[in-house]
mmCIF file of C-alpha atoms in Angstrom:
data_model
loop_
_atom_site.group_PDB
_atom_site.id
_atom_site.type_symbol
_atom_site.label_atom_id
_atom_site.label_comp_id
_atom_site.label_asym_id
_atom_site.label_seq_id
_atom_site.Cartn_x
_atom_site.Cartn_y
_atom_site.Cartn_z
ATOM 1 C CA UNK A 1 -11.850 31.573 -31.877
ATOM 2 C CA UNK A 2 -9.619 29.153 -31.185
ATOM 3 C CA UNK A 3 -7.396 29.397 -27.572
ATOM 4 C CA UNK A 4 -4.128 28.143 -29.671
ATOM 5 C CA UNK A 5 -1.773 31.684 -29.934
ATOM 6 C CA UNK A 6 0.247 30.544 -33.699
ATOM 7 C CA UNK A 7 3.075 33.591 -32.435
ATOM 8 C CA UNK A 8 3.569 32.053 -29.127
ATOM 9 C CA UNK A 9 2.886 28.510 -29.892
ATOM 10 C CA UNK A 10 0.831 28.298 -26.602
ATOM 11 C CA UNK A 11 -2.655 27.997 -25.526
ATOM 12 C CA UNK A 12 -3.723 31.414 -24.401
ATOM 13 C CA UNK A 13 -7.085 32.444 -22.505
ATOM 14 C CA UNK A 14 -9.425 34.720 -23.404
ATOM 15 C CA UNK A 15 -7.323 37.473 -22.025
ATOM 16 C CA UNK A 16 -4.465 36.870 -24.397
ATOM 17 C CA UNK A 17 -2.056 35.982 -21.675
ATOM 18 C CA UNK A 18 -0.727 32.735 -21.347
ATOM 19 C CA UNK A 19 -1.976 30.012 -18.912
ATOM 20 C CA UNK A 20 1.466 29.094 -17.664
ATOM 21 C CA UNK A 21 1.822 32.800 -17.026
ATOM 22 C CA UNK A 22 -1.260 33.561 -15.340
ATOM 23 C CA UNK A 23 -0.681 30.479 -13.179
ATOM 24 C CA UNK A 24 2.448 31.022 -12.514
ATOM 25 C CA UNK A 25 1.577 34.841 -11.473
ATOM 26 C CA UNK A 26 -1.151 33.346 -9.275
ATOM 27 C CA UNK A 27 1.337 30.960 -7.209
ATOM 28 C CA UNK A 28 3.647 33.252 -6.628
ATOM 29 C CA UNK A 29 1.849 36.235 -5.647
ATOM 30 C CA UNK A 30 -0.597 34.274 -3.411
ATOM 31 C CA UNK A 31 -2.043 36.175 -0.610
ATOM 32 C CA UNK A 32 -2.142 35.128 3.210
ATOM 33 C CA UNK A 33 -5.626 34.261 2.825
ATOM 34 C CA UNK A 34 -5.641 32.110 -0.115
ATOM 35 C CA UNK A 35 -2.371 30.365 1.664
ATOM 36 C CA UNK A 36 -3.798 29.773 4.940
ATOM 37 C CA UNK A 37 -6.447 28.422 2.600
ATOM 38 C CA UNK A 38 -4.387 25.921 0.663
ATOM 39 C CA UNK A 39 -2.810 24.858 4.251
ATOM 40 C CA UNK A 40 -6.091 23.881 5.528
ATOM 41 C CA UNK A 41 -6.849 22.287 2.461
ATOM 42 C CA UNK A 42 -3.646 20.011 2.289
ATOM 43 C CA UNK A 43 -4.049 19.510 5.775
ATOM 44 C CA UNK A 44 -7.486 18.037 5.780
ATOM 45 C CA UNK A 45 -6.666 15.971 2.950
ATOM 46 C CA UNK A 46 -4.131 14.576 4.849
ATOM 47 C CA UNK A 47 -6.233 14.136 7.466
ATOM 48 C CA UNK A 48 -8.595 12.402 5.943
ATOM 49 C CA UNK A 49 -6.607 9.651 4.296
ATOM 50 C CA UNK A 50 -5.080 9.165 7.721
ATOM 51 C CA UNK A 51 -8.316 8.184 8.825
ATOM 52 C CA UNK A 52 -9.011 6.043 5.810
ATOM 53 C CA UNK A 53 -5.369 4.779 5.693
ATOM 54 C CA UNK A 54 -4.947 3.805 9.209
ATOM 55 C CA UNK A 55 -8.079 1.406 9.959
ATOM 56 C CA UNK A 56 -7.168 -0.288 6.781
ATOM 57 C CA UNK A 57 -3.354 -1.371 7.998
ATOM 58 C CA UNK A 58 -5.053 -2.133 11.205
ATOM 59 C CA UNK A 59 -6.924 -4.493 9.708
ATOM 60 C CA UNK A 60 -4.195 -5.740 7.650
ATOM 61 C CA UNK A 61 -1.904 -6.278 10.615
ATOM 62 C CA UNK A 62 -4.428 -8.158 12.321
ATOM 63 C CA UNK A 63 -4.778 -10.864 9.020
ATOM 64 C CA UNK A 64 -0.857 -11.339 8.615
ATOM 65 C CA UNK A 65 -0.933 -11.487 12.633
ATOM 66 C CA UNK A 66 -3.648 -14.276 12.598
ATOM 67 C CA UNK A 67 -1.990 -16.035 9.185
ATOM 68 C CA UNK A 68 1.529 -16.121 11.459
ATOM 69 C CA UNK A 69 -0.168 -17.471 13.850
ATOM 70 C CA UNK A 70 -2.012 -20.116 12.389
ATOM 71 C CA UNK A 71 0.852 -21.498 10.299
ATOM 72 C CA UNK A 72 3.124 -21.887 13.785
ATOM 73 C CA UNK A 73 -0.048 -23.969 15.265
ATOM 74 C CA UNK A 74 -0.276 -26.304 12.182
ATOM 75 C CA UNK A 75 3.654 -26.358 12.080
ATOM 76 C CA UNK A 76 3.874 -27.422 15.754
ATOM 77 C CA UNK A 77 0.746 -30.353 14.960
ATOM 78 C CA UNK A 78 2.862 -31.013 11.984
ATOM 79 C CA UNK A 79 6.262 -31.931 13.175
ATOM 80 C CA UNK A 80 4.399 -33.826 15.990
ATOM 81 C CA UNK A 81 2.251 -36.345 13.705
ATOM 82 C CA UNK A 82 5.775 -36.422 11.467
ATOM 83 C CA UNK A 83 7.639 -39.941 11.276
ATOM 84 C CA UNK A 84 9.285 -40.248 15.012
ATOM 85 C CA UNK A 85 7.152 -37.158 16.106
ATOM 86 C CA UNK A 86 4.952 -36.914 19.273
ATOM 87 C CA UNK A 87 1.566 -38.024 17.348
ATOM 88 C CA UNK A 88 3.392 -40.345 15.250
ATOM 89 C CA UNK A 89 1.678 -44.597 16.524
ATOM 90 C CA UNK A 90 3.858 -46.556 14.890
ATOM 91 C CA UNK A 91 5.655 -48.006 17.758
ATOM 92 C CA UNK A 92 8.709 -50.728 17.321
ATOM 93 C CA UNK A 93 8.346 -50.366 13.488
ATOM 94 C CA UNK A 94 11.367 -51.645 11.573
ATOM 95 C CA UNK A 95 11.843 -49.607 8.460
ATOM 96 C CA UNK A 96 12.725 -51.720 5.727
ATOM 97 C CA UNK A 97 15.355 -50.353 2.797
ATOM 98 C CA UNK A 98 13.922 -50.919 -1.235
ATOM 99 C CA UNK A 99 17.323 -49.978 -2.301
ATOM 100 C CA UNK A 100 19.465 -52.716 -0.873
ATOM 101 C CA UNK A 101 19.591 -56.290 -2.332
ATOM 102 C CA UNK A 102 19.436 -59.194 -0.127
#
């Protein structure tokens, strides 16, 4: 027998009910029990991708941290061995112009 109902146009259970309905009846006439029981659930869910979750943007923090870091060290060492810079040994160099004509 097949669980399509051709009146309703709705997959029915066994029962002859509807699914939506049954669900639906289920939801809203929970009991405390079965609440506190969804609570906990939800609430260790939670939990646990906290615990997963957090670690992991640790970790990321840390890289984009280290990555800031090392790209103001080699910008500092960069602008030093730049053309007039700290590093830079050409001393008394005259810098002579391709674009001019003599």
């Amino acid at each position: 027998m097949s669980s399509w109902n051709e009146h309703s146009g709705r997959f029915t259970h066994a029962a002859g009910d509807s699914v939506r309905r049954v669900f639906l009846f289920a939801g809203q006439r929970s009991s405390l029990p079965t609440r506190i029981l969804v609570l906990a659930l939800v609430l260790a869910f939670f939990t646990i991708g906290l615990i997963i979750l957090i670690p992991f943007l640790a970790i990321a923090a840390a890289i984009v941290g280290l990555l800031w870091v090392s790209a103001k060290i080699r910008g500092v060492f960069g602008r030093a061995r730049a053309p007039g810079g700290a590093l830079d040994q050409r001393r008394n160099v005259r810098v002579i112009r391709r674009d001019t004509r003599p």
